[in-house]
Short mmCIF file of C-alpha atoms in Angstrom, two decimals:
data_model
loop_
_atom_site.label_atom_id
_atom_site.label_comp_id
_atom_site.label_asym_id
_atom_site.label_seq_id
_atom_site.Cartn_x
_atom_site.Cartn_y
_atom_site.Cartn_z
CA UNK A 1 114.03 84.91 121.60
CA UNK A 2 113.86 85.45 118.33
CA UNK A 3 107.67 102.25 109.28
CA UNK A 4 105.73 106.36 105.59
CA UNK A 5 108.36 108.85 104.21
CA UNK A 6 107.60 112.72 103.56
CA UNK A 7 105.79 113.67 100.45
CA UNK A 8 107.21 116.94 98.52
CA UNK A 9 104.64 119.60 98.14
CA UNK A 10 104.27 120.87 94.49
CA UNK A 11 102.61 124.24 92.99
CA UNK A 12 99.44 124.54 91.47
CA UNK A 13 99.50 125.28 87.96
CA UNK A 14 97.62 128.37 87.32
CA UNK A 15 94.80 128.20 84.66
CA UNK A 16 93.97 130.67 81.81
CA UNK A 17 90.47 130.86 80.39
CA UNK A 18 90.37 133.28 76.70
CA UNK A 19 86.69 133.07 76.45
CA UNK A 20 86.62 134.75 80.18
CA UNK A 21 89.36 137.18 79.17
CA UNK A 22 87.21 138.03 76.37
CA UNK A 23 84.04 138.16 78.48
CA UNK A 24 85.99 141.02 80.50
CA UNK A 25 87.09 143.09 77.68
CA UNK A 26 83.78 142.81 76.27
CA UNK A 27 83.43 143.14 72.75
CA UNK A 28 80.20 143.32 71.77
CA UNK A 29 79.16 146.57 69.77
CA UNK A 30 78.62 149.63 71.49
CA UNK A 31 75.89 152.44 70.44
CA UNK A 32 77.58 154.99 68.25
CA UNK A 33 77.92 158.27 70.02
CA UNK A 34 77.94 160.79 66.41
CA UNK A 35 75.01 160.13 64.58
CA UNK A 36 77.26 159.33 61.10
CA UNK A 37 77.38 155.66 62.09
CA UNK A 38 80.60 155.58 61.08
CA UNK A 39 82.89 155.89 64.30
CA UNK A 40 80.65 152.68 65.69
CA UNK A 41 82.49 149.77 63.24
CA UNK A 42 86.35 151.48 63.52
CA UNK A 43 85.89 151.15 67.43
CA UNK A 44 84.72 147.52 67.25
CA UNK A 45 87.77 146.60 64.75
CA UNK A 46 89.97 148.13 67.28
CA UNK A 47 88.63 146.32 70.06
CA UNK A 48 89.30 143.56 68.33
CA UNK A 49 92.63 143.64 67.15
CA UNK A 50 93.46 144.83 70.46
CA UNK A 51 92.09 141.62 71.86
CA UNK A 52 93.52 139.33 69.30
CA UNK A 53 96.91 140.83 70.18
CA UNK A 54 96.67 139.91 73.69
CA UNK A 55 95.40 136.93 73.09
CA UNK A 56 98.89 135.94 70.75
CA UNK A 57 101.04 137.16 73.57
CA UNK A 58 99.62 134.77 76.06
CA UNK A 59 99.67 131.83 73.46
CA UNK A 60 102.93 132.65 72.50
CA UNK A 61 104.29 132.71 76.55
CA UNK A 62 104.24 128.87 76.17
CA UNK A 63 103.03 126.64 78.93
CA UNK A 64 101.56 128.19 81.86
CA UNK A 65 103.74 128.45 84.90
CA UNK A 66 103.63 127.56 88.03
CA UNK A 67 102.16 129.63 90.44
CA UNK A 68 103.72 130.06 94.23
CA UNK A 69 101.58 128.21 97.04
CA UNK A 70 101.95 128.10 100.38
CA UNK A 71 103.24 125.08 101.22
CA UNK A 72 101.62 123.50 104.00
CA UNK A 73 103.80 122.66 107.11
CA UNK A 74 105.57 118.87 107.48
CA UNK A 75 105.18 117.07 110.48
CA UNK A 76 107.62 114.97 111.54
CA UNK A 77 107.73 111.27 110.58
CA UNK A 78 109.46 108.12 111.22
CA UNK A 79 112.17 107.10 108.92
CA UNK A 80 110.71 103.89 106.46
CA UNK A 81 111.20 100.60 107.35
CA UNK A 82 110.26 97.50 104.96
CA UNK A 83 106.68 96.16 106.26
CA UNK A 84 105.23 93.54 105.41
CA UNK A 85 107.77 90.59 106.46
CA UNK A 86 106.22 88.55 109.61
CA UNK A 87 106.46 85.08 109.18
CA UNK A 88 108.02 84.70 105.57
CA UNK A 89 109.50 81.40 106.39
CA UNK A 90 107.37 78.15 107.75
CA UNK A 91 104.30 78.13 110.18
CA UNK A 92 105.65 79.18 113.75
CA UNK A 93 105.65 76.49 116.56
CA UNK A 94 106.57 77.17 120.17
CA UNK A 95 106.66 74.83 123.04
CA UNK A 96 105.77 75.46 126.77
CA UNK A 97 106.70 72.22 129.35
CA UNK A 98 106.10 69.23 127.52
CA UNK A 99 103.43 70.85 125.63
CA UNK A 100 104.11 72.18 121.66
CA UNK A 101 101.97 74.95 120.17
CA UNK A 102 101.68 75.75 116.38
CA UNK A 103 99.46 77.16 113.76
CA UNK A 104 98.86 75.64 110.36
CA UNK A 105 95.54 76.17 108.61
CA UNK A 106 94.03 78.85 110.69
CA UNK A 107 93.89 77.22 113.99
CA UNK A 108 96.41 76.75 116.67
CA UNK A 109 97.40 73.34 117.66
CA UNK A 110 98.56 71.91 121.35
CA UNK A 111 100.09 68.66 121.02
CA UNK A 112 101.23 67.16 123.79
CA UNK A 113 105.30 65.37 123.39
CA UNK A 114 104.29 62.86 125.90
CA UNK A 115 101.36 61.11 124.31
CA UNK A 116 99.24 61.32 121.05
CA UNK A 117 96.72 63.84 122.58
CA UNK A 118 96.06 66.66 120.65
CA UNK A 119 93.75 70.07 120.66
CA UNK A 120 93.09 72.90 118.21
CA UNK A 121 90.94 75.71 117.99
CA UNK A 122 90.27 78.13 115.15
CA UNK A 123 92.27 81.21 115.47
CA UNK A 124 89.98 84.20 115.11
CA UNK A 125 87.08 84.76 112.68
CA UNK A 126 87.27 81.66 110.12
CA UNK A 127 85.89 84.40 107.28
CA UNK A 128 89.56 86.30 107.96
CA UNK A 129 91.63 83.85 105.61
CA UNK A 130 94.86 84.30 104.24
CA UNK A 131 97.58 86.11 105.82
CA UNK A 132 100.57 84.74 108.36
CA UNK A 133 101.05 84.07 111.54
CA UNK A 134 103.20 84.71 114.82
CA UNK A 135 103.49 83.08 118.26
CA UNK A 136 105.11 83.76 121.18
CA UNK A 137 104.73 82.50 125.21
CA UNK A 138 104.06 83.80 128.26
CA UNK A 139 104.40 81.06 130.42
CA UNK A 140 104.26 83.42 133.89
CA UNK A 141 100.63 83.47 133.12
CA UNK A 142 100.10 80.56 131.25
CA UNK A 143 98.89 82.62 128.36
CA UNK A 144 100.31 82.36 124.48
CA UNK A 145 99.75 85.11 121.74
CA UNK A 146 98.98 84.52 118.43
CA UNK A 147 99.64 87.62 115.76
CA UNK A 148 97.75 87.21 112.25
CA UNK A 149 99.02 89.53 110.22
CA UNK A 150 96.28 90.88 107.46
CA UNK A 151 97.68 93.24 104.17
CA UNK A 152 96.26 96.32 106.52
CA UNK A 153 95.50 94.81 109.53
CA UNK A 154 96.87 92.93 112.70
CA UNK A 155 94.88 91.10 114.79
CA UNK A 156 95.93 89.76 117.81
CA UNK A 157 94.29 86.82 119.97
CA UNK A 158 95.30 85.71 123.48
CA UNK A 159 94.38 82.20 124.16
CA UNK A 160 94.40 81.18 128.24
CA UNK A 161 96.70 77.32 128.85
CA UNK A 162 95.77 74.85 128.97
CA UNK A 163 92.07 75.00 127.29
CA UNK A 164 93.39 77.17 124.89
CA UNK A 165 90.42 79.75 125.71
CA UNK A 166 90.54 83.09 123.98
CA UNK A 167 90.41 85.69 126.54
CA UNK A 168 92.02 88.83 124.39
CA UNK A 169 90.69 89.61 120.92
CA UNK A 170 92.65 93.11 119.72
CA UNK A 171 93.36 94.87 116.12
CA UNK A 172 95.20 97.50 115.15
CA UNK A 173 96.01 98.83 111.60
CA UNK A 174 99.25 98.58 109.53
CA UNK A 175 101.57 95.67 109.11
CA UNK A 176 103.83 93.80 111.50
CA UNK A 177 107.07 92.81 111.35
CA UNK A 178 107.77 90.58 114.70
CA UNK A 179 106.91 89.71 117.91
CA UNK A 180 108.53 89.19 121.39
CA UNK A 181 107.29 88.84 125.00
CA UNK A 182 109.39 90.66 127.81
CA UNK A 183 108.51 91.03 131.37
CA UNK A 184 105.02 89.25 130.66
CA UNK A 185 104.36 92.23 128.45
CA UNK A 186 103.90 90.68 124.25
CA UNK A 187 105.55 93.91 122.68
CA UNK A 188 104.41 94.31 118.58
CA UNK A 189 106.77 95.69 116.31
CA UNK A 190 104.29 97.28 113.53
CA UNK A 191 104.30 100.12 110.82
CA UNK A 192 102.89 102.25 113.50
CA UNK A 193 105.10 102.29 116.04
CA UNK A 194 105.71 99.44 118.89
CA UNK A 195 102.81 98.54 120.87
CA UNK A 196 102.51 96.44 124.21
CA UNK A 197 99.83 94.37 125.28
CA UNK A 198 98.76 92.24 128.64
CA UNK A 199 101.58 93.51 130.44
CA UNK A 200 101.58 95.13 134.27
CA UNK A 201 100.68 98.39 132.62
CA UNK A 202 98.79 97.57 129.76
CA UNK A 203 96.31 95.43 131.52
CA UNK A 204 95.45 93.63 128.59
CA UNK A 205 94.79 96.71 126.31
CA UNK A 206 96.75 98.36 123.76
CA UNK A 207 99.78 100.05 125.25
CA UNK A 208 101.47 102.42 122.59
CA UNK A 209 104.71 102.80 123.41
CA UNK A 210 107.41 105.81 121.69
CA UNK A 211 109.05 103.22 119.77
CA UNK A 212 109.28 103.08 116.29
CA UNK A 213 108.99 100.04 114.65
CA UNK A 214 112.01 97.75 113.12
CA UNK A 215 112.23 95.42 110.55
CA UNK A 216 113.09 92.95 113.78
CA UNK A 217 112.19 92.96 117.46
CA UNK A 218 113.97 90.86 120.53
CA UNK A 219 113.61 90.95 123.93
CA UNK A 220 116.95 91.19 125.75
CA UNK A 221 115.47 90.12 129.23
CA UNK A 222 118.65 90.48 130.91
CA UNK A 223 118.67 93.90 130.20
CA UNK A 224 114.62 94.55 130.47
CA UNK A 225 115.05 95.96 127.00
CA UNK A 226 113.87 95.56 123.50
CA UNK A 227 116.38 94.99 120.40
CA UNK A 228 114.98 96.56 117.23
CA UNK A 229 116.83 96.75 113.64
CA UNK A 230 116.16 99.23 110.83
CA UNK A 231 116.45 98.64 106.79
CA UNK A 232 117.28 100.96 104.45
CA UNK A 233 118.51 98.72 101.65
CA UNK A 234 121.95 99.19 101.87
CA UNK A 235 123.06 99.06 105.47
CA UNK A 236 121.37 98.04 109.45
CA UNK A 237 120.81 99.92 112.08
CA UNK A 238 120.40 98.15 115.87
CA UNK A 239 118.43 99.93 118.78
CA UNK A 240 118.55 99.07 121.84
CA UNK A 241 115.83 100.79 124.00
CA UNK A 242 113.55 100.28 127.41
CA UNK A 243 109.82 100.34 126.20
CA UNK A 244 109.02 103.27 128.24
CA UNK A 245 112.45 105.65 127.48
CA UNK A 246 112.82 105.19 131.44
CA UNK A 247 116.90 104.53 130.19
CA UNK A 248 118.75 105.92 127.65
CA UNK A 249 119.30 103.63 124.53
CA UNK A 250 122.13 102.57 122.24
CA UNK A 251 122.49 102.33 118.51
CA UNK A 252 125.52 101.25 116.32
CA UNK A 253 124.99 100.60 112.38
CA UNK A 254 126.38 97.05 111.10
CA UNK A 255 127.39 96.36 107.61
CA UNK A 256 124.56 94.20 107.13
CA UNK A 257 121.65 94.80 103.86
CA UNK A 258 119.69 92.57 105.83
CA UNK A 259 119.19 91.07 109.45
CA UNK A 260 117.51 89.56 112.33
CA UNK A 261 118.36 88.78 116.25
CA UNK A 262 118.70 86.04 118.49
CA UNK A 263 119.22 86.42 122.06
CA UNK A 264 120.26 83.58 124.58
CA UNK A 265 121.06 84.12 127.66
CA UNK A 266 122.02 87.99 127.33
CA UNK A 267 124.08 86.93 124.34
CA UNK A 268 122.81 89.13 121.75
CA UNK A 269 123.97 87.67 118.08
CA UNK A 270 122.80 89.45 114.62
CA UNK A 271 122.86 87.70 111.29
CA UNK A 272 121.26 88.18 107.92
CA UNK A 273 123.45 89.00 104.22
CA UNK A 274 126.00 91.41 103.40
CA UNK A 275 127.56 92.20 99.70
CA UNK A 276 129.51 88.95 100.01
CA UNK A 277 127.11 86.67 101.41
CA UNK A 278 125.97 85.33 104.98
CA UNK A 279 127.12 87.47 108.07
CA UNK A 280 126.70 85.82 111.53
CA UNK A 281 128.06 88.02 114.26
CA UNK A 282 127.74 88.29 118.50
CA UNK A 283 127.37 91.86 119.35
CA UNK A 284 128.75 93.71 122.33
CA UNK A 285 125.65 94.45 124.94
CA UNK A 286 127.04 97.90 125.70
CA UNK A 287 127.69 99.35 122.50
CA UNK A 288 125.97 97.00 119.87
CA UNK A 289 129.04 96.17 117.84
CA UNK A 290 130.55 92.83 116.44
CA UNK A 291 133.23 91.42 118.82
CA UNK A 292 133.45 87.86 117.65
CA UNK A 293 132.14 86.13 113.87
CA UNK A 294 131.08 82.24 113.34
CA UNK A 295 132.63 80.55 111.03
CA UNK A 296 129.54 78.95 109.84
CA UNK A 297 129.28 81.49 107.07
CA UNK A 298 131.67 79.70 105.14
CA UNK A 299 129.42 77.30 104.76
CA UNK A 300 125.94 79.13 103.77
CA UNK A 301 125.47 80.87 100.65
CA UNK A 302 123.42 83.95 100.66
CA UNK A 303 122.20 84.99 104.37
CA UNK A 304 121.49 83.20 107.64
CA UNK A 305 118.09 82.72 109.31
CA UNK A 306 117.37 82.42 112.71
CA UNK A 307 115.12 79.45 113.60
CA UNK A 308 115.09 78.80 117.46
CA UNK A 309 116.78 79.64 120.80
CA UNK A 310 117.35 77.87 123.57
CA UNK A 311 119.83 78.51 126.65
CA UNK A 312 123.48 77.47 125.47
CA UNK A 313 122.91 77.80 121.61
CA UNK A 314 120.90 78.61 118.68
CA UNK A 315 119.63 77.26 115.37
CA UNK A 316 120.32 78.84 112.36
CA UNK A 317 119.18 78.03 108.47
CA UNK A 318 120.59 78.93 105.00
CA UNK A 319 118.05 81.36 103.85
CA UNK A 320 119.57 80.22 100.04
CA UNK A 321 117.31 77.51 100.40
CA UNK A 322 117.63 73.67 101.45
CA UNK A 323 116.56 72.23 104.21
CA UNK A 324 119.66 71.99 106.50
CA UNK A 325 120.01 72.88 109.81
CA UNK A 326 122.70 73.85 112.18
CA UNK A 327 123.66 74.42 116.40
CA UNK A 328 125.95 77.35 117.12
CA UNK A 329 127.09 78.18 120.62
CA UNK A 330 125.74 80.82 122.48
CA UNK A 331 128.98 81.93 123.55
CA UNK A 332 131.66 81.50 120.91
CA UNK A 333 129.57 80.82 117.81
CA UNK A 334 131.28 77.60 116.99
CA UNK A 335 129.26 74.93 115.11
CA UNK A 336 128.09 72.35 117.66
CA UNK A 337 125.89 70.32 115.86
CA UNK A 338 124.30 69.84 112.22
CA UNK A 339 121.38 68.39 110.16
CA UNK A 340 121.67 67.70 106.60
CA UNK A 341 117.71 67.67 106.15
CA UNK A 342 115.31 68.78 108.48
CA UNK A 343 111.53 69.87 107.20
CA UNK A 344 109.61 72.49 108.63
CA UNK A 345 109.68 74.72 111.55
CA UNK A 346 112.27 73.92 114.57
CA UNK A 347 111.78 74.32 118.68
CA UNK A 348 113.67 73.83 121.54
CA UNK A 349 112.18 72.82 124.58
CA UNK A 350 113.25 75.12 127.36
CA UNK A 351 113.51 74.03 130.56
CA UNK A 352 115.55 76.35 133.27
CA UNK A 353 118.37 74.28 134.68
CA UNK A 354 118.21 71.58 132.45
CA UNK A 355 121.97 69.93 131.44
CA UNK A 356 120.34 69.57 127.82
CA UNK A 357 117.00 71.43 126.31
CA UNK A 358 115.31 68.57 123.45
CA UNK A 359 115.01 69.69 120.09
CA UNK A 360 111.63 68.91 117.87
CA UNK A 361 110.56 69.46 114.45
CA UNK A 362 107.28 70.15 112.79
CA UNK A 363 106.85 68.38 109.59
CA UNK A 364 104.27 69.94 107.37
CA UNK A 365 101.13 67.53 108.01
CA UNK A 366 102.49 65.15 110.72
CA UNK A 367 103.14 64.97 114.30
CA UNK A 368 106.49 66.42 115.70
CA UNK A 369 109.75 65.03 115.39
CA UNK A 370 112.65 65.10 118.25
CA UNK A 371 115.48 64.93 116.68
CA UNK A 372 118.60 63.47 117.66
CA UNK A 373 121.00 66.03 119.08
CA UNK A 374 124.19 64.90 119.69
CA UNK A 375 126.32 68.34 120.91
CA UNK A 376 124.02 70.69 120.67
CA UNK A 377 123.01 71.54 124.00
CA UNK A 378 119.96 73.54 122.86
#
């Protein structure tokens, strides 16, 4: 299986009007009381001067200060987290039985491994272009989810297998940052929070959960928790919590800048970039820390990407660029299996009990690919 900060509250500066100070001490010339006329023009001068005194002192005082405010009360808010990133890399593809599922162009395609056949439908409104794309499976209820993710908006379609009919058509605002399906339940991490949807107690609606959101989700279906990882530029932070705070969770921080999961099998493994490079490391279940390191960073140059999961082992990529591809076990992280050149998006075909899971790619504009292999178990 592969959030806005506090704003300071400032003063008002106060404002000072002379023509309305003037209008107050009123200047204008006053009837003379003795009938001389002469005390009449001595009490206007005064006035005056008086005024024009006043008036220097305030000029001289210099900018006009700052005036104490009540400021009003902050709520509480969730720490940031880096939003927009879903689907940065190539379009997602996914496979259920013999059957692989992918979006390129605005629809999603089901093209059968087995034969030529092949079906597509357009993935939501066709006036809603741009934006990227998610996928993931819920094969319990024959049922896959596709997450377009909008600069302010994520909409989410639920298409029924195998007629790919849309039975679920929901939005919610922000951005999203991944997607994983646990317990039949497609769980949204977002800007907002993590949301469910479809699950036992959602019932196909919008199921807000007390989650906040992670620059990467994972389901850790061993555990019937979710895996979530914060940014904050300079260091990671791992969650792992039930949906519904029914357990208590666990956090440890990792000396990562940034990172993703991948989860086979209850074997939880984080990787991403550090100061010196890639980082590829299995974590401990019960207190989220490193216990063992793959030796396949010695090979990659700035970071490692996580490209599919299967049952025994994972596939990883050099996010530095290239288009090489690599099997690590599951268990010890050794390097089973490489690829010096494989294009576009990976899956692994996984079938429970199966001795070996087969591997496909998706080559931009052409039918999949199974590639050849050899030790990777998949």
């Amino acid at each position: 299986m592969i959030g806005p900060g506090n704003r300071d509250g400032g003063g008002n500066y106060a404002t000072f009007d002379v023509g309305r100070e003037e209008e107050v001490l009123d200047t204008s010339p006053r009837r003379p009381d003795r009938p001389n006329g002469l005390v009449a023009p001595g009490v206007a001068l005064l006035v005056v001067a008086v005024v024009a005194v006043l008036v220097a002192q305030h000029l001289a005082a210099g900018k006009p200060r700052a005036v104490a405010t009540t400021q009003a009360p902050t709520l509480p808010v969730a720490p940031p987290a880096p939003f927009p990133v879903a689907d940065s890399g190539p379009p997602p593809a996914l496979m259920i039985g013999s059957t692989l599922y992918m979006v390129r162009d605005g629809s999603l395609i089901a093209h059968r491994t087995d034969s030529i056949a092949e079906t597509s439908v357009t993935v939501g409104d066709a006036a809603d272009t741009g934006g990227s794309y998610l996928l993931a499976a819920d094969p319990k209820r024959s049922r896959i989810w596709v997450v377009k993710s909008l600069p302010a908006r994520i909409l989410i379609y639920g298409y029924d297998l195998p007629g790919l009919r849309e039975s679920r058509r929901l939005h919610i605002e922000g951005q999203v940052a991944g997607i994983d399906e646990l317990n039949g339940e497609l769980y949204i991490s977002a800007s907002s929070g993590v949301v469910g949807i479809a699950g036992p107690r959602a019932s196909g609606l919008l199921d807000w959960t007390p989650l906040r959101g992670g620059r990467a989700i994972a389901a850790d279906g061993t555990r019937n928790r979710l895996l979530l990882l914060d940014e904050d530029g300079t260091a990671v932070r791992v969650r792992a919590e039930s949906p519904d705070l029914t357990r208590s969770g666990i956090s440890a921080d990792l000396p990562f800048l940034t990172g993703s999961f991948a989860v086979v099998n209850g074997r939880i493994w984080a990787g991403g970039s550090d100061a010196r490079g890639a980082v590829l490391v299995r974590l401990d279940p019960r207190t989220l820390r490193p216990i063992r390191h793959s030796d396949i960073v010695g090979r990659l140059g700035s970071g490692v990407a996580f490209a599919a999961a299967g049952t025994r082992s994972f596939l990883i990529r050099d996010v530095s660029g290239g288009a090489g591809l690599w099997c690590i076990a599951a268990d010890s992280g050794k390097i089973l299996h490489s690829w010096p050149a494989v294009a576009g998006p990976v899956v692994i075909n996984v079938r429970p009990g199966a001795a070996r899971n087969a591997i496909y790619a998706v080559p931009t504009g052409s039918t999949p690919v199974q590639l050849e292999a050899g030790n990777c178990p998949g």
